[in-house]
CSV table of C-alpha atoms and ligand atoms in Angstrom, one decimal:
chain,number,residue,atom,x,y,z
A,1,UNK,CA,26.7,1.6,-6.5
A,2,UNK,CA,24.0,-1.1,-6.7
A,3,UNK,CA,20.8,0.5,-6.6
A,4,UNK,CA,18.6,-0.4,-3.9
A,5,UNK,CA,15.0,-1.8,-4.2
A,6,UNK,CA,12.4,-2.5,-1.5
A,7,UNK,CA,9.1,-4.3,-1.4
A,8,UNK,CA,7.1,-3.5,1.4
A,9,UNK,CA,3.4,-5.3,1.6
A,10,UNK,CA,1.1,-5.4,4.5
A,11,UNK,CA,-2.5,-4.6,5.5
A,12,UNK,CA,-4.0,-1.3,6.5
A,13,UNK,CA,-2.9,-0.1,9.6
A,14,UNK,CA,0.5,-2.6,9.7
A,15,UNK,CA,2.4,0.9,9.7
A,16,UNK,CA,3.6,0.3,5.9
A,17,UNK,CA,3.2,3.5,4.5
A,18,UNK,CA,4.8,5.2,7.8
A,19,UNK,CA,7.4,2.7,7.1
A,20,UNK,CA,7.9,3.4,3.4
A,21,UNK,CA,7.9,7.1,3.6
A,22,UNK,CA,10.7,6.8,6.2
A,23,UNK,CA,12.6,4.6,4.8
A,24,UNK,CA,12.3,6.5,1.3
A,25,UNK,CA,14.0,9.6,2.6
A,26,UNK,CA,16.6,7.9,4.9
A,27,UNK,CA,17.7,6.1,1.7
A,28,UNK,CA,17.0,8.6,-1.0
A,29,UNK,CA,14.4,6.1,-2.9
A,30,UNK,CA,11.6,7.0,-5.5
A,31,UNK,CA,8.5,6.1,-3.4
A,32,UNK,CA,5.4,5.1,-5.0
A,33,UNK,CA,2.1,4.4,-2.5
A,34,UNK,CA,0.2,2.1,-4.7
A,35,UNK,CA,-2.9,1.9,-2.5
A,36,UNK,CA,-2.9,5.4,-4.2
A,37,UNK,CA,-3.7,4.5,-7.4
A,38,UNK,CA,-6.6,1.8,-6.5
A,39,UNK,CA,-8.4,4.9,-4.5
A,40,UNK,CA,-7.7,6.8,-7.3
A,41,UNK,CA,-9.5,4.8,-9.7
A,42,UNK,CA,-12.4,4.3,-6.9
A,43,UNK,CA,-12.4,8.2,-6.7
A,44,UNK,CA,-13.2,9.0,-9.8
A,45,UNK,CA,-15.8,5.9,-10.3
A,46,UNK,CA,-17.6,7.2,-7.3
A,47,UNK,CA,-17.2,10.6,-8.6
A,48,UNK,CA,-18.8,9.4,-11.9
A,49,UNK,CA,-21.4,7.2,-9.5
A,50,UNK,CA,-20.6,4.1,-11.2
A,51,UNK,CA,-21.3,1.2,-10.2
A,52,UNK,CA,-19.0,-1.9,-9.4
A,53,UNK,CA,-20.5,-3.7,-12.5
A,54,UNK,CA,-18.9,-0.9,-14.8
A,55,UNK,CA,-15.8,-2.7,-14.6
A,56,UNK,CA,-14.8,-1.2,-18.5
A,57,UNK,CA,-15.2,2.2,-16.5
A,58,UNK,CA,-13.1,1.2,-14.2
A,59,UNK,CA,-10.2,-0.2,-16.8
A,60,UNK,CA,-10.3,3.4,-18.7
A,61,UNK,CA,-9.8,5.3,-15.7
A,62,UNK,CA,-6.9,2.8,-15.1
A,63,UNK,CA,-5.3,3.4,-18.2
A,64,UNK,CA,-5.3,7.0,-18.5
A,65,UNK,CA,-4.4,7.8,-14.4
A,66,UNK,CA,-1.8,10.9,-14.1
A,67,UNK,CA,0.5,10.8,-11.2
A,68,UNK,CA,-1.1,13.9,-10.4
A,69,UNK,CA,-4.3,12.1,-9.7
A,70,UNK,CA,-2.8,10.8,-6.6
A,71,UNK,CA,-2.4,14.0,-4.9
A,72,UNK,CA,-6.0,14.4,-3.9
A,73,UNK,CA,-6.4,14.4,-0.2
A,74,UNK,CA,-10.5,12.9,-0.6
A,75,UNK,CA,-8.2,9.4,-1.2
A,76,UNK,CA,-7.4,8.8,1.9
A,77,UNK,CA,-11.2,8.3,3.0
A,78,UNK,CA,-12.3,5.0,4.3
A,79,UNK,CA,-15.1,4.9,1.7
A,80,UNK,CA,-12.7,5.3,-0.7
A,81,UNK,CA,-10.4,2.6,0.4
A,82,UNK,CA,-13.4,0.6,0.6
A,83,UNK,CA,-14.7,0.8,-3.0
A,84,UNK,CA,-10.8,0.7,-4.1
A,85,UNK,CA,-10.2,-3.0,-2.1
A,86,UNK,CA,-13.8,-4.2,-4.1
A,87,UNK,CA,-12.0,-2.6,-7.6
A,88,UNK,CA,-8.5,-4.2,-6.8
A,89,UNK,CA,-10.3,-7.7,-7.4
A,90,UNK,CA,-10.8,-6.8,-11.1
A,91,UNK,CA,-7.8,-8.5,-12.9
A,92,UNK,CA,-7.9,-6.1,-16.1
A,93,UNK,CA,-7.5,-3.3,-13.3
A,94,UNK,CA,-4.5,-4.6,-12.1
A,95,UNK,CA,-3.2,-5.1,-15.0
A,96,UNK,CA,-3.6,-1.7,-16.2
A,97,UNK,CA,-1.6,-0.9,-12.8
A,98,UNK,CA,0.6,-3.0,-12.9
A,99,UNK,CA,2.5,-0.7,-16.3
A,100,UNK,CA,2.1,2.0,-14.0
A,101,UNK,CA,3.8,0.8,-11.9
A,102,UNK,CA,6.3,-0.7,-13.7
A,103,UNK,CA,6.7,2.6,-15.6
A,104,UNK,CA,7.5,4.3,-12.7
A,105,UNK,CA,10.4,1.8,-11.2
A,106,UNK,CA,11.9,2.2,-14.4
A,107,UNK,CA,12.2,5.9,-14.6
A,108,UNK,CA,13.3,6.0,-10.9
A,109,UNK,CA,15.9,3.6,-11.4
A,110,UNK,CA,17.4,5.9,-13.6
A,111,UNK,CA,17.1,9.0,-11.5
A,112,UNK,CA,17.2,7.7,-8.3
A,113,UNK,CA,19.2,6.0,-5.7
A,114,UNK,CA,16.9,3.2,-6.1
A,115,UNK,CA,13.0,2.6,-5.5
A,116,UNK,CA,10.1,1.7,-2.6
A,117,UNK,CA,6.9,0.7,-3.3
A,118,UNK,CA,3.8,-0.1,-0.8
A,119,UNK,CA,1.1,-2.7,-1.2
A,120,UNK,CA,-0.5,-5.7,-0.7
A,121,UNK,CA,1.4,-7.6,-4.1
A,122,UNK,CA,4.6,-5.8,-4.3
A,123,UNK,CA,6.6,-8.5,-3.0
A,124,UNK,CA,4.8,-10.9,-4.9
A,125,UNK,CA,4.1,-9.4,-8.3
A,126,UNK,CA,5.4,-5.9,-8.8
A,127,UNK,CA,8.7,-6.3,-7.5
A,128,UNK,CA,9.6,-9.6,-7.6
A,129,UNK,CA,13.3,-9.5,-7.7
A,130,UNK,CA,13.3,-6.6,-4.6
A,131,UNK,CA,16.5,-7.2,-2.9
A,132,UNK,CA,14.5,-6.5,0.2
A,133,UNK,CA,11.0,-7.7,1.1
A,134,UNK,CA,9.4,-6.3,4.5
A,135,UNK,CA,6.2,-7.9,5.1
A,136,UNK,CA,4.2,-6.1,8.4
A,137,UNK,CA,1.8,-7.5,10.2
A,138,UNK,CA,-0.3,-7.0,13.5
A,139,UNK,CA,-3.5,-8.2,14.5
A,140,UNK,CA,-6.8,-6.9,14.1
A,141,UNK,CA,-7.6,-5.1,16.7
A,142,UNK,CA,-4.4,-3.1,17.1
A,143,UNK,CA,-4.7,-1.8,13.5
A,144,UNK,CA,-7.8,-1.0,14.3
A,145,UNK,CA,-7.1,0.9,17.3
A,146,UNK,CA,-4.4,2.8,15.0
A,147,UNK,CA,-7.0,3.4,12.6
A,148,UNK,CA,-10.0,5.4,15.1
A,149,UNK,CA,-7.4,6.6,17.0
A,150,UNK,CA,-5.9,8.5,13.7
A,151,UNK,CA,-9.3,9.5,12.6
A,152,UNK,CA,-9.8,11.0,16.2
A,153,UNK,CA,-6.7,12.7,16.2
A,154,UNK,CA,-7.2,14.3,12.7
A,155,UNK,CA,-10.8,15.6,14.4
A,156,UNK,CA,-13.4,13.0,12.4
A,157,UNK,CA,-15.8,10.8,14.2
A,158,UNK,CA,-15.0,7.7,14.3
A,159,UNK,CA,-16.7,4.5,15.3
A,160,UNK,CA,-14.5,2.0,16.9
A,161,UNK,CA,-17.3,-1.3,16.0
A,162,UNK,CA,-17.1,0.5,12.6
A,163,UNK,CA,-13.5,0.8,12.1
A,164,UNK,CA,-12.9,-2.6,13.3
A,165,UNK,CA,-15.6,-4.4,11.3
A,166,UNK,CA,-14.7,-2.1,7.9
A,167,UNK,CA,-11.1,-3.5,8.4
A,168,UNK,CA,-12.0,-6.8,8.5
A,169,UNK,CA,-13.9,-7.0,5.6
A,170,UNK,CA,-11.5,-5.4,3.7
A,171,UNK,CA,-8.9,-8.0,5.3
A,172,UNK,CA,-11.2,-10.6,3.8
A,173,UNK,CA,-11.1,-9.1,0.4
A,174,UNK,CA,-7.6,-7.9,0.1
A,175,UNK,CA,-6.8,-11.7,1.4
A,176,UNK,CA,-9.1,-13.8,-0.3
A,177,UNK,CA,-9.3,-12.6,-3.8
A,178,UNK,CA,-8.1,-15.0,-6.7
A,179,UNK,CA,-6.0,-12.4,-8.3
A,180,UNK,CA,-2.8,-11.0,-6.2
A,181,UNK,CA,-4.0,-11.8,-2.5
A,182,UNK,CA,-2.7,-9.9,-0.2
A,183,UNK,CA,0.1,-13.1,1.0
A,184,UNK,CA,3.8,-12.3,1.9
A,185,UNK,CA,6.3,-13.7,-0.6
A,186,UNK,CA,8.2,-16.7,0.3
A,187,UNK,CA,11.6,-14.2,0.7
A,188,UNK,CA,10.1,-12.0,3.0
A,189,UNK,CA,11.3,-10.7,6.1
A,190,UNK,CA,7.7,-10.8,8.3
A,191,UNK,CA,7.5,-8.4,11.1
A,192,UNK,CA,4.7,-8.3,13.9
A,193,UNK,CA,4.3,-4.9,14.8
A,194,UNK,CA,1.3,-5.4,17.2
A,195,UNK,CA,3.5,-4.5,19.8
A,196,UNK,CA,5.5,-1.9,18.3
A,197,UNK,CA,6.1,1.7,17.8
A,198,UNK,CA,6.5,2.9,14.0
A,199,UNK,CA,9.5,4.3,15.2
A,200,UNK,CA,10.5,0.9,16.4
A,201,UNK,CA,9.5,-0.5,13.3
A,202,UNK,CA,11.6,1.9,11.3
A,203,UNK,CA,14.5,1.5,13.5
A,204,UNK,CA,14.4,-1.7,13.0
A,205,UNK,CA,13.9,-2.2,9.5
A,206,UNK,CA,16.7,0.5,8.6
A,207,UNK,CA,19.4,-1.4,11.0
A,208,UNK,CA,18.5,-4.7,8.8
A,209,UNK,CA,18.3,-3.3,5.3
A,210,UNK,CA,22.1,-0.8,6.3
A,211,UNK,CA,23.2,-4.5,7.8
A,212,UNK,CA,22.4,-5.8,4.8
A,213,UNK,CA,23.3,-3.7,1.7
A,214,UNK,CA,25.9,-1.5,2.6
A,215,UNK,CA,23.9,1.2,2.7
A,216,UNK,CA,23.6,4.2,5.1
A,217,UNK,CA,20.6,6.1,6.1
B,1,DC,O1,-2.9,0.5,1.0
B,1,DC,P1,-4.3,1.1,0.8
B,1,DC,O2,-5.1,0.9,2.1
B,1,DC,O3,-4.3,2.5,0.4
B,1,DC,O4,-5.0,0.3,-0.3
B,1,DC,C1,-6.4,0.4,-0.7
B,1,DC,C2,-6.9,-0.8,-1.4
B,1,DC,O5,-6.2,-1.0,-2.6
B,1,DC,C3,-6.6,-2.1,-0.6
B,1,DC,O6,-7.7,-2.5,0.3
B,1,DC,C4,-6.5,-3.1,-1.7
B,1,DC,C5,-6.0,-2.3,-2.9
B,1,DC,N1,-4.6,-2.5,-3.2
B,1,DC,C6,-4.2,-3.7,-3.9
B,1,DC,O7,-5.0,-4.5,-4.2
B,1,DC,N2,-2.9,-3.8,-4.2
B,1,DC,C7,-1.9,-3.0,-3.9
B,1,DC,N3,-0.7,-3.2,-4.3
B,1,DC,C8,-2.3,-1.8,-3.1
B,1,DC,C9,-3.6,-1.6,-2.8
Protein backbone atom coordinates (compact mmCIF):
# COMPACT_ATOMS: atom_id res chain seq x y z
CA UNK A 1 0.00 0.00 0.00
CA UNK A 2 0.98 3.69 -0.87
CA UNK A 3 2.48 5.07 2.04
CA UNK A 4 0.86 7.96 3.47
CA UNK A 5 2.37 11.43 4.16
CA UNK A 6 1.04 14.46 5.95
CA UNK A 7 2.06 18.10 6.27
CA UNK A 8 0.55 19.81 8.94
CA UNK A 9 1.66 23.78 9.51
CA UNK A 10 0.05 26.23 11.71
CA UNK A 11 0.80 28.71 14.49
CA UNK A 12 1.08 28.06 18.19
CA UNK A 13 -1.99 27.29 19.78
CA UNK A 14 -3.96 26.24 16.19
CA UNK A 15 -4.24 22.71 17.87
CA UNK A 16 -1.40 21.20 15.35
CA UNK A 17 0.49 19.19 17.56
CA UNK A 18 -2.84 17.76 19.31
CA UNK A 19 -3.72 17.18 15.72
CA UNK A 20 -0.55 15.46 14.67
CA UNK A 21 -0.14 13.27 17.56
CA UNK A 22 -3.70 11.99 16.96
CA UNK A 23 -3.55 11.57 13.69
CA UNK A 24 -0.07 9.75 13.98
CA UNK A 25 -1.48 6.96 16.03
CA UNK A 26 -4.84 6.51 14.26
CA UNK A 27 -2.71 6.07 11.11
CA UNK A 28 0.41 4.37 12.41
CA UNK A 29 2.72 7.36 11.05
CA UNK A 30 6.41 8.27 12.16
CA UNK A 31 5.76 11.70 13.86
CA UNK A 32 8.25 14.18 14.08
CA UNK A 33 7.33 17.76 16.11
CA UNK A 34 9.78 19.96 14.49
CA UNK A 35 9.05 23.00 16.72
CA UNK A 36 11.19 20.48 18.80
CA UNK A 37 14.21 20.75 17.33
CA UNK A 38 14.17 24.85 17.00
CA UNK A 39 13.73 24.79 21.10
CA UNK A 40 16.17 22.40 21.15
CA UNK A 41 18.76 24.43 19.65
CA UNK A 42 17.44 27.52 21.73
CA UNK A 43 17.86 25.22 24.89
CA UNK A 44 21.11 24.51 24.67
CA UNK A 45 22.12 28.28 23.41
CA UNK A 46 20.47 29.51 26.51
CA UNK A 47 21.97 26.88 28.47
CA UNK A 48 25.41 28.02 27.06
CA UNK A 49 24.09 31.87 27.64
CA UNK A 50 24.68 32.71 24.15
CA UNK A 51 23.65 35.28 22.61
CA UNK A 52 21.56 35.70 19.37
CA UNK A 53 24.63 37.13 17.59
CA UNK A 54 26.46 33.61 18.08
CA UNK A 55 24.67 32.46 15.14
CA UNK A 56 27.95 29.79 14.29
CA UNK A 57 26.87 28.48 17.94
CA UNK A 58 23.73 28.21 16.99
CA UNK A 59 24.59 26.18 13.43
CA UNK A 60 26.86 23.59 15.50
CA UNK A 61 24.33 22.81 17.87
CA UNK A 62 22.24 22.29 14.73
CA UNK A 63 24.37 20.00 13.16
CA UNK A 64 25.18 17.69 15.90
CA UNK A 65 21.28 17.52 17.53
CA UNK A 66 20.36 13.74 18.75
CA UNK A 67 16.80 12.83 18.59
CA UNK A 68 17.28 12.28 22.10
CA UNK A 69 17.70 16.02 22.62
CA UNK A 70 14.14 16.43 22.00
CA UNK A 71 12.93 14.64 24.91
CA UNK A 72 13.61 17.34 27.45
CA UNK A 73 10.56 18.52 29.11
CA UNK A 74 12.38 22.43 29.87
CA UNK A 75 11.34 22.75 25.75
CA UNK A 76 8.19 23.27 26.00
CA UNK A 77 8.69 26.66 28.04
CA UNK A 78 7.53 29.79 26.50
CA UNK A 79 11.04 31.40 26.84
CA UNK A 80 12.19 28.68 25.00
CA UNK A 81 9.85 28.85 22.19
CA UNK A 82 10.58 32.43 22.29
CA UNK A 83 14.35 32.39 21.66
CA UNK A 84 13.72 29.30 19.24
CA UNK A 85 11.10 31.58 16.83
CA UNK A 86 14.20 34.51 16.94
CA UNK A 87 16.82 31.34 16.00
CA UNK A 88 14.34 29.89 13.27
CA UNK A 89 15.14 33.25 11.22
CA UNK A 90 18.78 32.07 10.80
CA UNK A 91 18.84 30.45 7.18
CA UNK A 92 22.11 28.33 7.95
CA UNK A 93 19.88 26.92 10.98
CA UNK A 94 17.28 25.80 8.90
CA UNK A 95 19.27 24.42 6.75
CA UNK A 96 21.06 22.29 9.07
CA UNK A 97 17.29 21.22 10.06
CA UNK A 98 16.14 20.77 7.27
CA UNK A 99 18.70 17.05 6.77
CA UNK A 100 17.30 16.32 9.97
CA UNK A 101 14.40 16.32 8.91
CA UNK A 102 14.74 14.90 5.79
CA UNK A 103 16.76 12.11 7.42
CA UNK A 104 14.15 11.22 9.52
CA UNK A 105 11.21 10.87 6.62
CA UNK A 106 13.41 8.78 4.93
CA UNK A 107 14.11 6.22 7.60
CA UNK A 108 10.31 6.29 8.55
CA UNK A 109 9.25 5.67 5.09
CA UNK A 110 11.04 2.58 5.34
CA UNK A 111 9.71 1.43 8.65
CA UNK A 112 6.67 2.92 8.83
CA UNK A 113 3.25 3.15 7.48
CA UNK A 114 4.09 6.51 6.34
CA UNK A 115 5.15 9.89 8.08
CA UNK A 116 3.67 13.39 9.96
CA UNK A 117 5.48 16.18 10.51
CA UNK A 118 4.43 19.66 12.43
CA UNK A 119 5.52 23.12 11.66
CA UNK A 120 5.29 26.36 10.29
CA UNK A 121 7.19 25.26 6.58
CA UNK A 122 6.31 21.67 6.34
CA UNK A 123 3.92 22.21 3.66
CA UNK A 124 5.96 24.49 1.99
CA UNK A 125 9.51 23.29 2.26
CA UNK A 126 9.94 19.99 4.06
CA UNK A 127 7.34 18.07 2.56
CA UNK A 128 6.53 19.38 -0.42
CA UNK A 129 5.05 16.58 -2.29
CA UNK A 130 2.72 15.54 1.16
CA UNK A 131 -0.24 14.00 -0.26
CA UNK A 132 -2.04 15.82 2.39
CA UNK A 133 -1.56 19.41 3.62
CA UNK A 134 -3.70 20.55 6.80
CA UNK A 135 -3.11 24.16 7.44
CA UNK A 136 -4.87 25.32 11.00
CA UNK A 137 -5.68 28.38 11.90
CA UNK A 138 -7.66 30.52 14.60
CA UNK A 139 -7.39 33.91 15.73
CA UNK A 140 -5.45 35.49 18.20
CA UNK A 141 -7.13 35.58 20.97
CA UNK A 142 -8.55 32.07 21.07
CA UNK A 143 -4.99 30.63 20.84
CA UNK A 144 -4.24 32.69 23.36
CA UNK A 145 -6.92 31.67 25.57
CA UNK A 146 -5.68 27.96 24.84
CA UNK A 147 -2.37 28.96 25.74
CA UNK A 148 -3.00 30.60 29.69
CA UNK A 149 -5.62 28.33 30.03
CA UNK A 150 -3.06 25.22 29.51
CA UNK A 151 -0.43 26.88 31.54
CA UNK A 152 -3.18 27.28 34.33
CA UNK A 153 -4.25 23.89 34.11
CA UNK A 154 -0.67 22.41 34.33
CA UNK A 155 -0.47 24.74 37.70
CA UNK A 156 2.01 27.76 36.24
CA UNK A 157 1.13 31.39 36.47
CA UNK A 158 0.16 32.74 33.72
CA UNK A 159 -0.50 36.20 32.55
CA UNK A 160 -3.22 36.48 30.01
CA UNK A 161 -1.81 40.38 28.61
CA UNK A 162 1.41 38.27 28.60
CA UNK A 163 0.46 35.30 26.80
CA UNK A 164 -1.41 37.18 24.31
CA UNK A 165 1.19 39.81 23.59
CA UNK A 166 4.22 36.91 23.59
CA UNK A 167 2.05 35.22 20.84
CA UNK A 168 1.85 37.93 18.82
CA UNK A 169 5.16 38.77 18.50
CA UNK A 170 6.09 35.53 17.82
CA UNK A 171 3.15 35.52 15.02
CA UNK A 172 5.03 38.45 13.72
CA UNK A 173 8.30 36.63 13.52
CA UNK A 174 7.29 33.23 12.52
CA UNK A 175 5.15 35.24 9.62
CA UNK A 176 7.31 37.86 8.62
CA UNK A 177 10.72 36.35 8.32
CA UNK A 178 12.40 36.24 4.72
CA UNK A 179 13.37 32.60 5.07
CA UNK A 180 10.32 29.98 5.32
CA UNK A 181 7.46 32.22 6.66
CA UNK A 182 5.13 30.63 8.35
CA UNK A 183 2.34 30.83 4.96
CA UNK A 184 0.11 27.82 4.00
CA UNK A 185 1.03 26.17 0.68
CA UNK A 186 -1.01 26.80 -2.24
CA UNK A 187 -2.43 22.81 -1.88
CA UNK A 188 -3.52 23.15 1.48
CA UNK A 189 -6.60 22.23 3.01
CA UNK A 190 -7.03 25.60 5.59
CA UNK A 191 -9.11 24.90 8.67
CA UNK A 192 -10.33 27.71 11.22
CA UNK A 193 -10.42 26.13 14.32
CA UNK A 194 -11.35 29.26 16.44
CA UNK A 195 -14.55 27.72 16.98
CA UNK A 196 -13.63 24.26 17.42
CA UNK A 197 -12.82 21.46 19.71
CA UNK A 198 -9.48 19.48 18.96
CA UNK A 199 -11.52 16.67 19.03
CA UNK A 200 -13.60 18.35 16.31
CA UNK A 201 -10.66 19.16 14.62
CA UNK A 202 -9.40 15.58 14.60
CA UNK A 203 -12.63 14.17 13.65
CA UNK A 204 -12.67 16.14 10.98
CA UNK A 205 -9.35 15.91 9.59
CA UNK A 206 -9.37 11.92 9.90
CA UNK A 207 -12.89 11.73 7.95
CA UNK A 208 -11.12 13.86 5.09
CA UNK A 209 -7.71 12.22 4.92
CA UNK A 210 -9.80 8.16 5.34
CA UNK A 211 -12.13 9.93 2.45
CA UNK A 212 -9.37 10.63 0.71
CA UNK A 213 -6.63 7.84 0.69
CA UNK A 214 -8.23 4.86 1.41
CA UNK A 215 -7.03 4.69 4.58
CA UNK A 216 -8.62 3.63 7.90
CA UNK A 217 -7.90 4.93 11.29
O1 LIG B 1 5.81 24.77 16.94
P1 LIG B 1 6.59 25.40 18.10
O2 LIG B 1 5.78 26.42 18.85
O3 LIG B 1 7.17 24.38 19.01
O4 LIG B 1 7.82 26.16 17.40
C1 LIG B 1 8.73 26.98 18.09
C2 LIG B 1 9.35 27.95 17.11
O5 LIG B 1 10.19 27.24 16.19
C3 LIG B 1 8.38 28.73 16.25
O6 LIG B 1 7.97 29.95 16.84
C4 LIG B 1 9.13 28.97 14.97
C5 LIG B 1 10.11 27.83 14.89
N1 LIG B 1 9.72 26.81 13.90
C6 LIG B 1 9.99 27.06 12.57
O7 LIG B 1 10.49 28.13 12.24
N2 LIG B 1 9.72 26.10 11.64
C7 LIG B 1 9.16 24.93 11.98
N3 LIG B 1 8.93 24.02 11.04
C8 LIG B 1 8.84 24.67 13.33
C9 LIG B 1 9.11 25.64 14.27
Amino acid sequence: MKKLIVAIDGPSGSGKGVLAQKLSEIFHLAYLDTGLLYRAVAYKLLQNRSSLGKITEALKIAQNLKPEDLCIPALRADKVASFASKIASSMDVRTALLKFQTDFIKNALITDQGVILDGRDIGTKVLPEARFKIFLTANLEVRAQRRHKELQDRGIKSIYSDVLEDMRERDRRDCERDESPLIPAQDAYVIDTSAMQINEVVDHVVRYISKRSGATG
